[in-house]
Amino acid sequence: MDRDHAHGLLREMLRIRRFEEKAAELYSLGKIRGFLHLYIGEEAVAVGAMPALGPEDAIVSTYREHGHALARGLPAGALMAELYGKASGCSRGHGGSMHFFDVSRRFYGGYAIVAGGLPIATGLALAEKMQGRAGVVACFFGDGAVDEGEFSESLNLAALWKLPVVFVCENNLYAMGTTLARHQAQTDIRLKAEAHGMPAEAVDGMDVLAVEAALRHTVEATRSAGGPRFLEARTYRFRAHSMADPELYRTKEEVEQWKRRDPIATFLTRLREQALLTDADLAAMAATVEGEIEAAVAFAEAAPWEPAEDLTKDVYTP
Ligand SMILES: Cc1ncc(C[n+]2csc(CCOP(=O)(O)OP(=O)(O)O)c2C)c(N)n1
Ligand SMILES: [Mg+2]
C-alpha cells in the first residue's frame, strides 16, 4: 500500500465525517434547515470510488450526497453555504442539502427523488457514447431505489445500448425504516442487474481499499469493453435516516455491532499495524481537516443571502 495514497483516503473520510458532524451541530442550532441526510458510516464508498474516476467522468448521486461531493473535490465552503441556503452555495442556495451540483466538476446532483438519478446517469452515458467521448458515468443510489420503475428502465436501456455507466448501489440495509426483505422478494440485488444483462458484483462497502479496487476494475471494464456494470456496496449508516427519525426500526445493538466496523477506525488500525501512520501524522491530518471545516463554516456564515427579488428567478410558472 502506498503511504501517501493511503493517507489521502483517510483524510478524505475524515473530511466527510467532520463536515457532517458539524452540519448536524449546525442543524440543531437552527443554522441549517429543511432535510439533512447524513452519510456517516458510509464514507468508504464515496472515498474508495473517486480515485477510479477522472475529470472526464461524471457522477450522479442521491440526497445523501455530501460525501460524494466532498470526495469529488467540490469545495467544503460552497457546500456548507449551500446547506445554509446562501447565495455562495454550489447551487446558489436554491437546493440545500439534497441538491449539491457542480457542472465544472461533472457532479450532476444531488436528487431528492429516490432512483431519480438513474435515468439522468443513463442519459449522460448515452451522450458520452453519441459524442464519441471516453467518459464513464458513476451513478450512486440506495437499496430503496431498486423498487422503482426507473431502476429497471435505466438498467435495461443502459445494457441494450451498451452505455458507459457504472451503477453503484449503496446497500445500507434500510430504505428509511424498511429493510430490503420487506419490499423485495429477491434480496440479492446483483441478480436483478444480471437479469437486465450486465455483470454485477458485491463489495464490502466498509473497506475503502476493497471499494477502490472494485471501482477501478469496474470503471476500466466499462471504459474499455463498453456496456454498463453493476456494483453493490454493502454498507451501513450510523445515524438516523434524516434529522427527524426516531429509529424505531432497528436496535441499538445492531448499530453498535456495525460501528465496530467503522470504515475510518478499521482503516486507521490497518495503517498503524503496517506502520504507515504515526500519531503525529494523524494529529496533523485531524488539525488540517478541522481547519478546513472551520473555514467552511466561516465562509457560509459570511456569505450573502440571495436578494429577495431573485426568489422567483428560476420558477417556471407564475
Ligand atoms: C420516488 C420517491 N419515493 C419516496 C420518497 C421518500 N423517501 C425519501 S428517502 C427514502 C428511502 C430511500 O432509501 P434508499 O434508497 O435505500 O437510500 P438511503 O436513504 O438508505 O441512502 C424514501 C422512500 C422519495 N424521496 N422519492
Ligand atoms: Mg438504503
mmCIF file of C-alpha atoms in Angstrom, residues 35-157:
data_model
loop_
_atom_site.group_PDB
_atom_site.id
_atom_site.type_symbol
_atom_site.label_atom_id
_atom_site.label_comp_id
_atom_site.label_asym_id
_atom_site.label_seq_id
_atom_site.Cartn_x
_atom_site.Cartn_y
_atom_site.Cartn_z
ATOM 1 C CA PHE A 35 -33.828 17.997 5.119
ATOM 2 C CA LEU A 36 -30.402 16.722 6.148
ATOM 3 C CA HIS A 37 -29.404 13.121 5.412
ATOM 4 C CA LEU A 38 -26.018 12.136 6.805
ATOM 5 C CA TYR A 39 -23.599 9.711 5.173
ATOM 6 C CA ILE A 40 -21.714 8.945 8.411
ATOM 7 C CA GLY A 41 -20.653 5.276 8.368
ATOM 8 C CA GLU A 42 -20.723 5.023 4.561
ATOM 9 C CA GLU A 43 -17.658 7.197 3.827
ATOM 10 C CA ALA A 44 -15.565 4.316 2.438
ATOM 11 C CA VAL A 45 -17.885 4.003 -0.570
ATOM 12 C CA ALA A 46 -17.560 7.558 -1.906
ATOM 13 C CA VAL A 47 -13.886 7.835 -0.929
ATOM 14 C CA GLY A 48 -12.967 4.456 -2.398
ATOM 15 C CA ALA A 49 -14.870 5.214 -5.590
ATOM 16 C CA MET A 50 -13.476 8.641 -6.534
ATOM 17 C CA PRO A 51 -9.846 7.685 -7.302
ATOM 18 C CA ALA A 52 -11.199 5.400 -10.036
ATOM 19 C CA LEU A 53 -12.853 8.350 -11.779
ATOM 20 C CA GLY A 54 -11.065 11.041 -13.758
ATOM 21 C CA PRO A 55 -12.148 14.619 -14.600
ATOM 22 C CA GLU A 56 -13.658 13.338 -17.877
ATOM 23 C CA ASP A 57 -16.025 11.041 -15.941
ATOM 24 C CA ALA A 58 -19.354 12.121 -14.473
ATOM 25 C CA ILE A 59 -21.077 11.474 -11.156
ATOM 26 C CA VAL A 60 -24.732 11.303 -10.215
ATOM 27 C CA SER A 61 -25.756 10.844 -6.596
ATOM 28 C CA THR A 62 -28.769 10.966 -4.281
ATOM 29 C CA TYR A 63 -29.998 13.197 -1.477
ATOM 30 C CA ARG A 64 -27.312 11.548 0.732
ATOM 31 C CA GLU A 65 -24.585 13.086 -1.403
ATOM 32 C CA HIS A 66 -22.361 15.208 0.866
ATOM 33 C CA GLY A 67 -19.669 12.507 0.853
ATOM 34 C CA HIS A 68 -19.624 12.089 -2.921
ATOM 35 C CA ALA A 69 -19.438 15.849 -3.441
ATOM 36 C CA LEU A 70 -16.572 16.349 -0.981
ATOM 37 C CA ALA A 71 -14.646 13.357 -2.335
ATOM 38 C CA ARG A 72 -15.124 14.643 -5.873
ATOM 39 C CA GLY A 73 -13.468 17.913 -4.896
ATOM 40 C CA LEU A 74 -16.364 20.360 -4.522
ATOM 41 C CA PRO A 75 -15.098 22.997 -2.055
ATOM 42 C CA ALA A 76 -16.337 22.470 1.512
ATOM 43 C CA GLY A 77 -17.182 26.175 1.825
ATOM 44 C CA ALA A 78 -19.509 26.142 -1.199
ATOM 45 C CA LEU A 79 -21.198 23.011 0.195
ATOM 46 C CA MET A 80 -21.615 24.446 3.700
ATOM 47 C CA ALA A 81 -23.006 27.670 2.205
ATOM 48 C CA GLU A 82 -25.470 25.540 0.218
ATOM 49 C CA LEU A 83 -26.621 23.884 3.465
ATOM 50 C CA TYR A 84 -27.155 27.385 4.888
ATOM 51 C CA GLY A 85 -29.184 28.370 1.804
ATOM 52 C CA LYS A 86 -26.731 31.153 0.978
ATOM 53 C CA ALA A 87 -26.103 32.641 -2.485
ATOM 54 C CA SER A 88 -22.457 31.427 -2.435
ATOM 55 C CA GLY A 89 -23.610 27.811 -2.202
ATOM 56 C CA CYS A 90 -22.754 25.388 -5.015
ATOM 57 C CA SER A 91 -26.398 25.594 -6.183
ATOM 58 C CA ARG A 92 -26.744 29.271 -5.191
ATOM 59 C CA GLY A 93 -28.626 28.250 -2.076
ATOM 60 C CA HIS A 94 -31.604 27.057 -4.126
ATOM 61 C CA GLY A 95 -31.034 23.365 -3.492
ATOM 62 C CA GLY A 96 -29.866 22.806 0.046
ATOM 63 C CA SER A 97 -28.568 19.506 1.357
ATOM 64 C CA MET A 98 -30.209 17.299 -1.275
ATOM 65 C CA HIS A 99 -29.163 19.238 -4.368
ATOM 66 C CA PHE A 100 -25.417 19.753 -4.472
ATOM 67 C CA PHE A 101 -24.367 20.361 -8.078
ATOM 68 C CA ASP A 102 -21.218 21.455 -9.896
ATOM 69 C CA VAL A 103 -21.092 21.107 -13.649
ATOM 70 C CA SER A 104 -17.401 22.163 -13.777
ATOM 71 C CA ARG A 105 -16.541 19.005 -11.826
ATOM 72 C CA ARG A 106 -19.106 16.915 -13.696
ATOM 73 C CA PHE A 107 -21.052 16.402 -10.476
ATOM 74 C CA TYR A 108 -24.659 16.232 -11.687
ATOM 75 C CA GLY A 109 -26.527 16.119 -8.345
ATOM 76 C CA GLY A 110 -27.896 15.510 -5.664
ATOM 77 C CA TYR A 111 -31.527 14.269 -6.233
ATOM 78 C CA ALA A 112 -34.426 14.261 -3.794
ATOM 79 C CA ILE A 113 -36.335 11.641 -5.751
ATOM 80 C CA VAL A 114 -35.455 8.034 -4.942
ATOM 81 C CA ALA A 115 -33.991 6.486 -8.159
ATOM 82 C CA GLY A 116 -34.354 9.845 -9.940
ATOM 83 C CA GLY A 117 -30.636 9.887 -10.675
ATOM 84 C CA LEU A 118 -30.616 6.627 -12.648
ATOM 85 C CA PRO A 119 -32.271 7.921 -15.842
ATOM 86 C CA ILE A 120 -30.107 11.063 -15.632
ATOM 87 C CA ALA A 121 -26.952 8.944 -15.404
ATOM 88 C CA THR A 122 -28.150 6.747 -18.253
ATOM 89 C CA GLY A 123 -28.816 9.840 -20.376
ATOM 90 C CA LEU A 124 -25.388 11.274 -19.571
ATOM 91 C CA ALA A 125 -23.825 7.942 -20.599
ATOM 92 C CA LEU A 126 -25.824 7.995 -23.838
ATOM 93 C CA ALA A 127 -24.422 11.490 -24.515
ATOM 94 C CA GLU A 128 -20.867 10.226 -23.916
ATOM 95 C CA LYS A 129 -21.414 7.457 -26.420
ATOM 96 C CA MET A 130 -23.168 9.561 -29.074
ATOM 97 C CA GLN A 131 -20.485 12.255 -28.870
ATOM 98 C CA GLY A 132 -17.671 9.718 -29.060
ATOM 99 C CA ARG A 133 -16.138 10.627 -25.697
ATOM 100 C CA ALA A 134 -14.458 8.206 -23.303
ATOM 101 C CA GLY A 135 -16.148 9.323 -20.074
ATOM 102 C CA VAL A 136 -17.797 6.871 -17.710
ATOM 103 C CA VAL A 137 -20.753 7.861 -15.541
ATOM 104 C CA ALA A 138 -20.803 6.629 -11.935
ATOM 105 C CA CYS A 139 -24.342 6.510 -10.579
ATOM 106 C CA PHE A 140 -24.795 6.125 -6.807
ATOM 107 C CA PHE A 141 -28.148 5.165 -5.304
ATOM 108 C CA GLY A 142 -29.589 3.285 -2.340
ATOM 109 C CA ASP A 143 -31.178 -0.126 -1.872
ATOM 110 C CA GLY A 144 -34.570 1.620 -1.796
ATOM 111 C CA ALA A 145 -34.112 2.674 -5.444
ATOM 112 C CA VAL A 146 -34.346 -0.963 -6.546
ATOM 113 C CA ASP A 147 -38.130 -0.740 -6.085
ATOM 114 C CA GLU A 148 -38.623 1.998 -8.589
ATOM 115 C CA GLY A 149 -39.593 1.637 -12.238
ATOM 116 C CA GLU A 150 -36.723 3.947 -13.127
ATOM 117 C CA PHE A 151 -34.282 1.316 -11.854
ATOM 118 C CA SER A 152 -35.464 -1.299 -14.371
ATOM 119 C CA GLU A 153 -35.921 1.204 -17.183
ATOM 120 C CA SER A 154 -32.434 2.640 -16.738
ATOM 121 C CA LEU A 155 -30.637 -0.690 -16.385
ATOM 122 C CA ASN A 156 -32.466 -2.076 -19.398
ATOM 123 C CA LEU A 157 -31.603 0.813 -21.721
#
